[in-house]
Amino acid sequence: MELFDYYNIELSGKNVVIINRSNLVGKPLYHLMLERDATVTTCHSKTKNLAEQCLGADIVITAVGNRAHFTLTDSMIREGAVVIDVGTSRVNGKLAGDADYDGIIKKASYATPVPGGVGPMTRAMLLRNTVTAASISKGFVTNR
Ligand SMILES: NC(=O)c1ccc[n+]([C@@H]2O[C@H](COP(=O)([O-])OP(=O)(O)OC[C@H]3O[C@@H](n4cnc5c(N)ncnc54)[C@H](OP(=O)(O)O)[C@@H]3O)[C@@H](O)[C@H]2O)c1
């Protein structure tokens, strides 16, 4: 959500596809997106027409984490789509996300790389939330 806010990416009325239905990623994201008035579709391993679903999306958030079974490619996204890659996998021994980043970045308006995208962002948010929680517990005023 911080990434969307920082880059002024409007969510209201947008079609969002989330490829993940876990309690950790997909379900909380579904609610966060819905609260911002997006139209949200949750996909998973049993989804039949995944490429078609993604092609209809303004925003694709992918969190599969298994490049042996799934890669988000440029042919699966529409021109100008926003791609948030939460997945962590290995390709030829190297850390990689779900997306073929070099391919999708030519078509997407924004895309997060792996490494260097959602991972460090998550750590930064964890630190901020920790400071906020500690401040509240000590009765300090915070602006978040
Ligand atoms: N960067 C970060 O800060 C961060 C934070 C959390 C997680 N992650 C990463 O995000 C990924 C997911 O984490 P998780 O804990 O949510 O894992 P998980 O519980 O294994 O969830 C994976 C999801 O991907 C779906 N899936 C598997 N194969 C698929 C396929 N071929 N096509 C479409 N969907 C498929 C699964 O569907 P089913 O439900 O049908 O099995 C499931 O919903 C991992 O790589 C993890 O390391 C990163």
Short mmCIF file of C-alpha atoms and ligand atoms in Angstrom, two decimals:
data_model
loop_
_atom_site.label_atom_id
_atom_site.label_comp_id
_atom_site.label_asym_id
_atom_site.label_seq_id
_atom_site.Cartn_x
_atom_site.Cartn_y
_atom_site.Cartn_z
CA MET A 1 0.00 0.00 0.00
CA GLU A 2 2.95 2.28 0.73
CA LEU A 3 4.28 1.71 -2.80
CA PHE A 4 0.93 2.66 -4.36
CA ASP A 5 0.70 5.79 -2.20
CA TYR A 6 4.31 6.85 -2.81
CA TYR A 7 3.92 6.62 -6.60
CA ASN A 8 0.41 8.14 -6.54
CA ILE A 9 -1.13 5.07 -8.14
CA GLU A 10 -4.90 5.37 -7.78
CA LEU A 11 -6.67 2.16 -6.76
CA SER A 12 -10.30 3.27 -6.85
CA GLY A 13 -12.16 1.59 -9.72
CA LYS A 14 -9.08 -0.35 -10.85
CA ASN A 15 -9.15 -4.04 -11.70
CA VAL A 16 -6.67 -5.78 -9.42
CA VAL A 17 -5.61 -9.41 -9.78
CA ILE A 18 -3.87 -11.02 -6.81
CA ILE A 19 -2.17 -14.36 -7.57
CA ASN A 20 -2.11 -15.81 -4.05
CA ARG A 21 -4.78 -16.73 -1.52
CA SER A 22 -2.67 -17.31 1.61
CA ASN A 23 -3.44 -15.80 5.01
CA LEU A 24 -0.06 -14.02 4.89
CA VAL A 25 -0.32 -12.32 1.49
CA GLY A 26 -3.45 -12.76 -0.62
CA LYS A 27 -6.23 -12.46 1.95
CA PRO A 28 -5.01 -9.30 3.73
CA LEU A 29 -4.19 -7.70 0.36
CA TYR A 30 -7.69 -8.48 -0.89
CA HIS A 31 -9.19 -6.50 1.99
CA LEU A 32 -6.71 -3.63 1.72
CA MET A 33 -7.47 -3.27 -2.00
CA LEU A 34 -11.22 -3.52 -1.47
CA GLU A 35 -11.05 -0.77 1.17
CA ARG A 36 -9.53 1.47 -1.52
CA ASP A 37 -12.49 0.72 -3.85
CA ALA A 38 -10.60 -1.54 -6.27
CA THR A 39 -12.34 -4.46 -7.99
CA VAL A 40 -10.34 -7.43 -6.77
CA THR A 41 -9.93 -10.91 -8.23
CA THR A 42 -8.06 -13.56 -6.25
CA CYS A 43 -6.30 -16.25 -8.29
CA HIS A 44 -4.50 -19.42 -7.15
CA SER A 45 -3.21 -22.79 -8.34
CA LYS A 46 -6.67 -23.97 -9.41
CA THR A 47 -7.54 -20.84 -11.40
CA LYS A 48 -8.29 -21.99 -14.96
CA ASN A 49 -7.78 -18.87 -17.08
CA LEU A 50 -4.95 -17.12 -15.22
CA ALA A 51 -3.42 -15.34 -18.25
CA GLU A 52 -6.85 -14.05 -19.27
CA GLN A 53 -7.49 -12.77 -15.73
CA CYS A 54 -4.13 -10.98 -15.67
CA LEU A 55 -4.68 -9.42 -19.10
CA GLY A 56 -7.87 -7.82 -17.76
CA ALA A 57 -6.05 -6.26 -14.80
CA ASP A 58 -4.76 -2.74 -14.32
CA ILE A 59 -2.69 -4.05 -11.42
CA VAL A 60 -1.25 -7.56 -10.99
CA ILE A 61 0.13 -8.58 -7.59
CA THR A 62 1.87 -11.92 -7.79
CA ALA A 63 3.10 -14.03 -4.86
CA VAL A 64 3.56 -17.63 -5.98
CA GLY A 65 7.28 -18.13 -5.24
CA ASN A 66 7.88 -21.10 -7.54
CA ARG A 67 9.42 -20.27 -10.90
CA ALA A 68 9.55 -23.97 -11.80
CA HIS A 69 5.75 -23.90 -11.98
CA PHE A 70 4.82 -20.29 -12.63
CA THR A 71 6.33 -17.25 -14.36
CA LEU A 72 4.47 -14.01 -15.01
CA THR A 73 5.45 -13.03 -18.58
CA ASP A 74 4.84 -9.95 -20.72
CA SER A 75 2.20 -11.79 -22.76
CA MET A 76 0.12 -12.08 -19.56
CA ILE A 77 -0.09 -8.35 -18.80
CA ARG A 78 -1.69 -5.45 -20.58
CA GLU A 79 0.22 -2.38 -21.80
CA GLY A 80 0.76 0.03 -18.90
CA ALA A 81 -0.14 -2.45 -16.17
CA VAL A 82 1.34 -2.14 -12.68
CA VAL A 83 3.08 -5.30 -11.48
CA ILE A 84 3.93 -5.90 -7.83
CA ASP A 85 6.10 -8.99 -7.45
CA VAL A 86 5.99 -10.42 -3.93
CA GLY A 87 7.30 -13.87 -4.86
CA THR A 88 10.77 -15.09 -4.04
CA SER A 89 12.24 -17.97 -6.01
CA ARG A 90 15.51 -19.14 -7.54
CA VAL A 91 16.44 -19.13 -11.23
CA ASN A 92 19.80 -20.76 -12.01
CA GLY A 93 20.68 -20.41 -8.34
CA LYS A 94 19.93 -16.67 -8.28
CA LEU A 95 17.21 -14.92 -6.27
CA ALA A 96 14.27 -14.04 -8.53
CA GLY A 97 10.63 -13.07 -8.29
CA ASP A 98 7.59 -14.54 -10.04
CA ALA A 99 7.91 -12.20 -13.00
CA ASP A 100 10.24 -12.22 -15.98
CA TYR A 101 11.27 -8.68 -15.00
CA ASP A 102 13.27 -7.86 -18.16
CA GLY A 103 10.26 -8.83 -20.29
CA ILE A 104 7.46 -7.19 -18.31
CA ILE A 105 9.28 -3.90 -17.64
CA LYS A 106 9.06 -3.11 -21.38
CA LYS A 107 5.26 -3.26 -21.19
CA ALA A 108 4.37 -2.31 -17.61
CA SER A 109 4.11 1.28 -16.36
CA TYR A 110 5.60 0.18 -13.03
CA ALA A 111 7.08 -3.11 -11.85
CA THR A 112 8.93 -4.05 -8.68
CA PRO A 113 12.19 -5.99 -9.17
CA VAL A 114 13.37 -8.98 -7.15
CA PRO A 115 15.69 -8.52 -5.36
CA GLY A 116 15.30 -4.87 -4.37
CA GLY A 117 11.53 -4.41 -4.44
CA VAL A 118 8.87 -5.70 -2.06
CA GLY A 119 11.41 -7.44 0.25
CA PRO A 120 13.28 -4.32 1.44
CA MET A 121 9.98 -2.41 1.44
CA THR A 122 8.52 -4.99 3.82
CA ARG A 123 11.52 -4.68 6.15
CA ALA A 124 11.23 -0.88 6.12
CA MET A 125 7.53 -1.09 6.99
CA LEU A 126 8.24 -3.63 9.74
CA LEU A 127 10.76 -1.23 11.29
CA ARG A 128 8.32 1.67 11.04
CA ASN A 129 5.50 -0.34 12.59
CA THR A 130 7.85 -1.47 15.38
CA VAL A 131 8.83 2.13 16.18
CA THR A 132 5.16 3.18 16.05
CA ALA A 133 4.12 0.34 18.38
CA ALA A 134 6.97 1.09 20.82
CA SER A 135 6.10 4.80 20.79
CA ILE A 136 2.44 4.13 21.50
CA SER A 137 3.32 1.70 24.31
CA LYS A 138 5.45 4.45 25.96
CA GLY A 139 2.78 7.09 25.49
CA PHE A 140 4.76 9.10 22.89
CA VAL A 141 2.84 10.94 20.20
CA THR A 142 3.46 9.67 16.65
CA ASN A 143 2.19 10.95 13.33
CA ARG A 144 1.32 7.46 12.01
N1 LIG B 1 8.85 -9.95 -0.08
C1 LIG B 1 8.19 -10.17 1.04
O1 LIG B 1 8.25 -9.37 1.94
C2 LIG B 1 7.35 -11.40 1.18
C3 LIG B 1 6.46 -11.54 2.23
C4 LIG B 1 5.66 -12.68 2.29
C5 LIG B 1 5.80 -13.67 1.32
N2 LIG B 1 6.71 -13.50 0.34
C6 LIG B 1 6.85 -14.50 -0.73
O2 LIG B 1 5.60 -14.61 -1.39
C7 LIG B 1 5.45 -15.95 -1.86
C8 LIG B 1 4.16 -16.53 -1.33
O3 LIG B 1 4.22 -16.64 0.07
P1 LIG B 1 3.06 -17.40 0.87
O4 LIG B 1 3.51 -17.55 2.27
O5 LIG B 1 1.77 -16.72 0.60
O6 LIG B 1 3.13 -18.82 0.11
P2 LIG B 1 2.01 -19.91 -0.13
O7 LIG B 1 1.14 -20.04 1.05
O8 LIG B 1 2.72 -21.11 -0.66
O9 LIG B 1 1.10 -19.28 -1.32
C9 LIG B 1 1.41 -19.42 -2.65
C10 LIG B 1 0.18 -19.10 -3.46
O10 LIG B 1 0.48 -19.26 -4.84
C11 LIG B 1 -0.53 -20.07 -5.43
N3 LIG B 1 0.03 -20.83 -6.54
C12 LIG B 1 0.93 -21.87 -6.47
N4 LIG B 1 1.20 -22.32 -7.71
C13 LIG B 1 0.48 -21.56 -8.57
C14 LIG B 1 0.34 -21.54 -9.99
N5 LIG B 1 1.00 -22.41 -10.78
N6 LIG B 1 -0.49 -20.62 -10.54
C15 LIG B 1 -1.16 -19.75 -9.75
N7 LIG B 1 -1.07 -19.72 -8.41
C16 LIG B 1 -0.26 -20.62 -7.82
C17 LIG B 1 -1.02 -20.97 -4.33
O11 LIG B 1 -2.30 -21.45 -4.68
P3 LIG B 1 -3.08 -22.51 -3.73
O12 LIG B 1 -3.63 -21.71 -2.59
O13 LIG B 1 -4.13 -23.06 -4.61
O14 LIG B 1 -2.05 -23.54 -3.28
C18 LIG B 1 -1.02 -20.01 -3.14
O15 LIG B 1 -2.22 -19.26 -3.08
C19 LIG B 1 6.72 -16.70 -1.41
O16 LIG B 1 7.65 -16.68 -2.46
C20 LIG B 1 7.21 -15.87 -0.25
O17 LIG B 1 8.62 -15.99 -0.07
C21 LIG B 1 7.47 -12.38 0.24
#
